[in-house]
Short mmCIF file of C-alpha atoms and ligand atoms in Angstrom, two decimals:
data_model
loop_
_atom_site.label_atom_id
_atom_site.label_comp_id
_atom_site.label_asym_id
_atom_site.label_seq_id
_atom_site.Cartn_x
_atom_site.Cartn_y
_atom_site.Cartn_z
CA UNK A 1 -16.42 2.12 -24.12
CA UNK A 2 -16.44 2.92 -20.37
CA UNK A 3 -13.51 1.94 -18.24
CA UNK A 4 -14.08 -0.99 -15.93
CA UNK A 5 -13.79 -0.55 -12.17
CA UNK A 6 -11.08 -2.72 -10.65
CA UNK A 7 -9.25 -3.64 -7.44
CA UNK A 8 -5.62 -2.52 -7.27
CA UNK A 9 -3.55 -4.52 -4.75
CA UNK A 10 -0.19 -3.02 -3.81
CA UNK A 11 2.07 -5.19 -1.65
CA UNK A 12 5.71 -4.98 -0.68
CA UNK A 13 8.28 -4.37 2.02
CA UNK A 14 7.85 -1.70 4.68
CA UNK A 15 8.79 1.90 3.88
CA UNK A 16 9.23 1.41 0.16
CA UNK A 17 6.76 4.07 -0.86
CA UNK A 18 3.76 1.80 -1.39
CA UNK A 19 1.34 4.12 0.33
CA UNK A 20 2.62 7.22 -1.47
CA UNK A 21 2.05 5.65 -4.88
CA UNK A 22 -1.22 4.02 -3.83
CA UNK A 23 -2.60 7.33 -2.54
CA UNK A 24 -1.48 9.19 -5.60
CA UNK A 25 -3.15 6.71 -7.96
CA UNK A 26 -6.37 6.68 -5.91
CA UNK A 27 -6.55 10.48 -6.00
CA UNK A 28 -5.99 10.65 -9.76
CA UNK A 29 -8.52 8.01 -10.72
CA UNK A 30 -11.10 8.76 -8.01
CA UNK A 31 -10.77 5.42 -6.20
CA UNK A 32 -11.02 4.74 -2.46
CA UNK A 33 -7.61 4.29 -0.81
CA UNK A 34 -7.14 1.86 2.08
CA UNK A 35 -3.90 1.62 4.07
CA UNK A 36 -4.10 -1.81 5.70
CA UNK A 37 -0.81 -1.26 7.59
CA UNK A 38 -2.63 1.53 9.44
CA UNK A 39 -5.24 -1.02 10.55
CA UNK A 40 -2.56 -3.34 12.02
CA UNK A 41 -0.91 -0.31 13.60
CA UNK A 42 -4.23 0.67 15.23
CA UNK A 43 -4.49 -2.80 16.82
CA UNK A 44 -0.90 -2.44 18.12
CA UNK A 45 -1.79 0.99 19.56
CA UNK A 46 -4.85 -0.53 21.24
CA UNK A 47 -2.59 -3.15 22.87
CA UNK A 48 -0.15 -0.47 24.04
CA UNK A 49 -2.80 1.84 25.42
CA UNK A 50 -4.49 -0.93 27.34
CA UNK A 51 -1.19 -2.40 28.57
CA UNK A 52 -1.92 -5.75 26.92
CA UNK A 53 1.78 -6.55 27.12
CA UNK A 54 3.92 -9.31 28.56
CA UNK A 55 6.49 -8.46 31.25
CA UNK A 56 9.13 -8.50 28.46
CA UNK A 57 7.22 -5.82 26.53
CA UNK A 58 5.80 -8.10 23.83
CA UNK A 59 2.11 -8.38 23.05
CA UNK A 60 0.01 -10.45 25.49
CA UNK A 61 -1.80 -12.63 22.97
CA UNK A 62 -4.50 -14.01 25.27
CA UNK A 63 -5.54 -10.66 26.70
CA UNK A 64 -5.60 -9.04 23.25
CA UNK A 65 -7.69 -11.93 21.92
CA UNK A 66 -10.28 -11.41 24.64
CA UNK A 67 -10.53 -7.68 23.90
CA UNK A 68 -10.32 -7.83 20.10
CA UNK A 69 -14.10 -7.24 19.85
CA UNK A 70 -13.59 -3.73 21.27
CA UNK A 71 -11.17 -2.72 18.51
CA UNK A 72 -13.16 -0.59 16.09
CA UNK A 73 -11.17 0.71 13.14
CA UNK A 74 -12.52 3.09 10.55
CA UNK A 75 -11.29 5.84 8.23
CA UNK A 76 -12.60 9.37 8.07
CA UNK A 77 -11.84 11.70 5.18
CA UNK A 78 -9.80 14.77 6.06
CA UNK A 79 -11.83 17.64 4.55
CA UNK A 80 -8.65 19.55 3.64
CA UNK A 81 -6.36 16.90 2.19
CA UNK A 82 -9.18 14.53 1.10
CA UNK A 83 -7.03 11.76 2.57
CA UNK A 84 -8.35 9.12 4.98
CA UNK A 85 -7.36 9.42 8.64
CA UNK A 86 -7.23 6.30 10.77
CA UNK A 87 -9.76 6.19 13.59
CA UNK A 88 -9.62 3.85 16.58
CA UNK A 89 -12.89 3.58 18.49
CA UNK A 90 -13.95 6.93 17.03
CA UNK A 91 -10.71 8.76 17.89
CA UNK A 92 -8.28 10.12 15.27
CA UNK A 93 -5.01 8.20 15.85
CA UNK A 94 -3.33 8.95 12.50
CA UNK A 95 -0.26 10.54 14.12
CA UNK A 96 0.03 8.17 17.06
CA UNK A 97 0.11 4.99 14.96
CA UNK A 98 3.29 6.23 13.17
CA UNK A 99 5.50 6.43 16.29
CA UNK A 100 8.48 4.09 16.82
CA UNK A 101 6.72 2.59 19.84
CA UNK A 102 3.91 1.35 17.61
CA UNK A 103 6.33 0.38 14.80
CA UNK A 104 8.21 -1.84 17.21
CA UNK A 105 5.09 -3.74 18.30
CA UNK A 106 3.16 -3.96 15.05
CA UNK A 107 4.84 -6.94 13.35
CA UNK A 108 4.26 -9.38 16.23
CA UNK A 109 0.67 -8.11 16.50
CA UNK A 110 0.21 -8.61 12.72
CA UNK A 111 1.47 -12.19 13.05
CA UNK A 112 -1.45 -13.20 15.30
CA UNK A 113 -3.97 -15.27 13.33
CA UNK A 114 -7.06 -13.85 15.10
CA UNK A 115 -5.90 -10.31 14.29
CA UNK A 116 -5.29 -11.16 10.61
CA UNK A 117 -8.63 -12.92 10.28
CA UNK A 118 -10.57 -9.99 11.75
CA UNK A 119 -8.83 -7.37 9.62
CA UNK A 120 -8.88 -9.44 6.41
CA UNK A 121 -12.66 -9.78 6.72
CA UNK A 122 -13.05 -6.01 7.12
CA UNK A 123 -10.77 -5.35 4.15
CA UNK A 124 -12.69 -7.74 1.90
CA UNK A 125 -15.93 -5.98 2.80
CA UNK A 126 -14.38 -2.63 1.81
CA UNK A 127 -13.60 -3.97 -1.68
CA UNK A 128 -17.02 -5.37 -2.52
CA UNK A 129 -17.83 -2.50 -4.86
CA UNK A 130 -14.32 -2.42 -6.41
CA UNK A 131 -12.90 0.99 -7.34
CA UNK A 132 -10.34 0.60 -4.57
CA UNK A 133 -6.57 0.82 -4.15
CA UNK A 134 -5.39 -1.16 -1.12
CA UNK A 135 -1.83 -1.40 0.11
CA UNK A 136 -0.31 -3.90 2.51
CA UNK A 137 1.58 -7.18 2.58
CA UNK A 138 -0.97 -9.83 1.64
CA UNK A 139 -3.53 -7.96 -0.45
CA UNK A 140 -2.76 -9.69 -3.76
CA UNK A 141 -2.24 -13.09 -2.13
CA UNK A 142 -4.84 -13.38 0.65
CA UNK A 143 -7.26 -10.44 0.80
CA UNK A 144 -7.99 -10.13 -2.94
CA UNK A 145 -6.38 -13.06 -4.76
CA UNK A 146 -8.52 -12.12 -7.78
CA UNK A 147 -7.51 -8.44 -7.89
CA UNK A 148 -7.28 -7.22 -11.48
CA UNK A 149 -4.01 -5.35 -10.92
CA UNK A 150 -1.36 -6.56 -8.47
CA UNK A 151 1.87 -4.70 -7.81
CA UNK A 152 4.78 -5.88 -5.67
CA UNK A 153 7.02 -2.99 -4.64
CA UNK A 154 10.50 -3.29 -3.27
CA UNK A 155 13.68 -1.25 -2.63
CA UNK A 156 16.91 -1.89 -0.73
CA UNK A 157 16.71 -1.80 3.11
CA UNK A 158 19.11 1.18 3.28
CA UNK A 159 17.08 3.24 0.82
CA UNK A 160 13.90 2.43 2.75
CA UNK A 161 15.45 3.30 6.13
CA UNK A 162 16.68 6.61 4.72
CA UNK A 163 13.18 7.45 3.44
CA UNK A 164 11.59 6.70 6.81
CA UNK A 165 14.36 8.67 8.57
CA UNK A 166 13.68 11.72 6.38
CA UNK A 167 9.93 11.37 6.92
CA UNK A 168 10.16 11.22 10.73
CA UNK A 169 12.76 14.01 10.83
CA UNK A 170 10.45 16.21 8.75
CA UNK A 171 7.75 15.63 11.36
CA UNK A 172 10.16 16.82 14.04
CA UNK A 173 10.72 13.42 15.68
CA UNK A 174 14.10 12.63 17.25
CA UNK A 175 15.31 9.55 15.38
CA UNK A 176 18.45 7.49 14.87
CA UNK A 177 19.21 6.07 11.41
CA UNK A 178 20.71 2.82 12.77
CA UNK A 179 17.62 2.17 14.89
CA UNK A 180 15.36 2.71 11.90
CA UNK A 181 17.44 0.44 9.67
CA UNK A 182 17.27 -2.26 12.31
CA UNK A 183 13.50 -1.82 12.63
CA UNK A 184 13.08 -2.07 8.83
CA UNK A 185 15.17 -5.27 8.70
CA UNK A 186 13.43 -6.85 11.67
CA UNK A 187 10.02 -6.12 10.21
CA UNK A 188 11.06 -7.57 6.83
CA UNK A 189 12.09 -10.74 8.60
CA UNK A 190 8.97 -11.12 10.74
CA UNK A 191 6.62 -10.13 7.89
CA UNK A 192 8.17 -12.67 5.49
CA UNK A 193 8.49 -15.52 7.96
CA UNK A 194 5.18 -15.53 9.83
CA UNK A 195 3.05 -18.62 9.39
CA UNK A 196 -0.19 -17.03 8.25
CA UNK A 197 -0.18 -15.04 4.99
CA UNK A 198 3.47 -13.96 5.01
CA UNK A 199 4.71 -11.21 2.74
CA UNK A 200 5.37 -12.78 -0.61
CA UNK A 201 4.98 -11.83 -4.21
CA UNK A 202 1.82 -13.11 -5.90
CA UNK A 203 2.63 -15.09 -9.03
CA UNK A 204 0.69 -12.67 -11.20
CA UNK A 205 2.06 -9.49 -9.59
CA UNK A 206 4.07 -6.91 -11.52
CA UNK A 207 7.32 -6.13 -9.68
CA UNK A 208 8.56 -2.59 -9.16
CA UNK A 209 11.99 -1.94 -7.60
CA UNK A 210 11.94 1.79 -6.95
CA UNK A 211 15.36 2.13 -5.23
CA UNK A 212 16.49 4.49 -7.97
CA UNK A 213 13.22 5.98 -9.14
CA UNK A 214 11.72 9.38 -8.41
CA UNK A 215 8.17 9.69 -7.15
CA UNK A 216 7.09 11.03 -10.56
CA UNK A 217 8.65 8.06 -12.35
CA UNK A 218 6.91 5.52 -10.15
CA UNK A 219 3.58 7.33 -10.41
CA UNK A 220 3.86 7.30 -14.20
CA UNK A 221 4.77 3.61 -14.19
CA UNK A 222 1.72 2.74 -12.07
CA UNK A 223 -0.64 4.93 -14.09
CA UNK A 224 0.41 3.17 -17.28
CA UNK A 225 -0.28 -0.27 -15.76
CA UNK A 226 -3.63 0.95 -14.43
CA UNK A 227 -4.67 2.31 -17.83
CA UNK A 228 -3.73 -0.91 -19.56
CA UNK A 229 -5.71 -3.02 -17.09
CA UNK A 230 -8.84 -0.89 -17.11
CA UNK A 231 -8.97 -0.70 -20.90
CA UNK A 232 -8.74 -4.42 -21.49
O1 DC B 301 2.86 -0.67 5.96
P1 DC B 301 3.15 -0.45 7.42
O2 DC B 301 4.61 -0.33 7.73
O3 DC B 301 2.35 0.67 8.01
O4 DC B 301 2.63 -1.80 8.12
C1 DC B 301 2.72 -1.99 9.50
C2 DC B 301 2.89 -3.46 9.84
O5 DC B 301 1.69 -4.17 9.57
C3 DC B 301 4.01 -4.17 9.09
O6 DC B 301 5.01 -4.59 10.01
C4 DC B 301 3.37 -5.37 8.47
C5 DC B 301 1.95 -5.39 8.92
N1 DC B 301 1.00 -5.57 7.83
C6 DC B 301 0.57 -6.84 7.53
O7 DC B 301 1.03 -7.79 8.15
N2 DC B 301 -0.37 -7.03 6.57
C7 DC B 301 -0.86 -6.00 5.87
N3 DC B 301 -1.78 -6.22 4.93
C8 DC B 301 -0.40 -4.69 6.13
C9 DC B 301 0.55 -4.50 7.13
#
């Protein structure tokens, strides 16, 4: 009997290793991987680059709304790593969307209903043929409420801040742990309290707290769930 092709929705708090496990699963089973956080980050970068900001440094909602039609997001496969790189209007912005400047603006941008509607539509189109692993905040609740496998990942804020700190340090960025912890906590708050499609666990999601798990352990956990769901 052939295995059925499914949609895997991976949601959870920021910096808890969702994308690492999502990428790893996609690579092993030959599925397409989509990082929806990268799409929200690309919109935030667009706002920054075009100075669509209020005098206080927040996002200028009206001006972004008027220019939203210009925001073209796509992914191109890196020939070496076989991993998707985020493109904004045809330009590779994979590194730039991971800076603190973008991280600080992305949650308010992701709370804007016209931004969520535009990106949700694109994400749904990407999943039409199934065979996809998508990670984000509202994949199992809003983008694909009928996804065959839904995972909700979480870990303590301190563990998550430490992981992001190590990641940025490894890339040579000057970072302060306290600032990162604050950013993680602020984003948790905004992501869980926004009006439209807040971060919440879908009723039928399997919960994974990976605070004390190694990467290998979480990969094995996910693979087992995937195998069970595709063999049903
Ligand atoms: O996963 P990440 O940290 O790259 O996500 C960046 C931001 O985008 C995060 O603050 C929450 C938001 N986001 C969202 O609102 N919905 C998604 N599906 C994915 C990300």
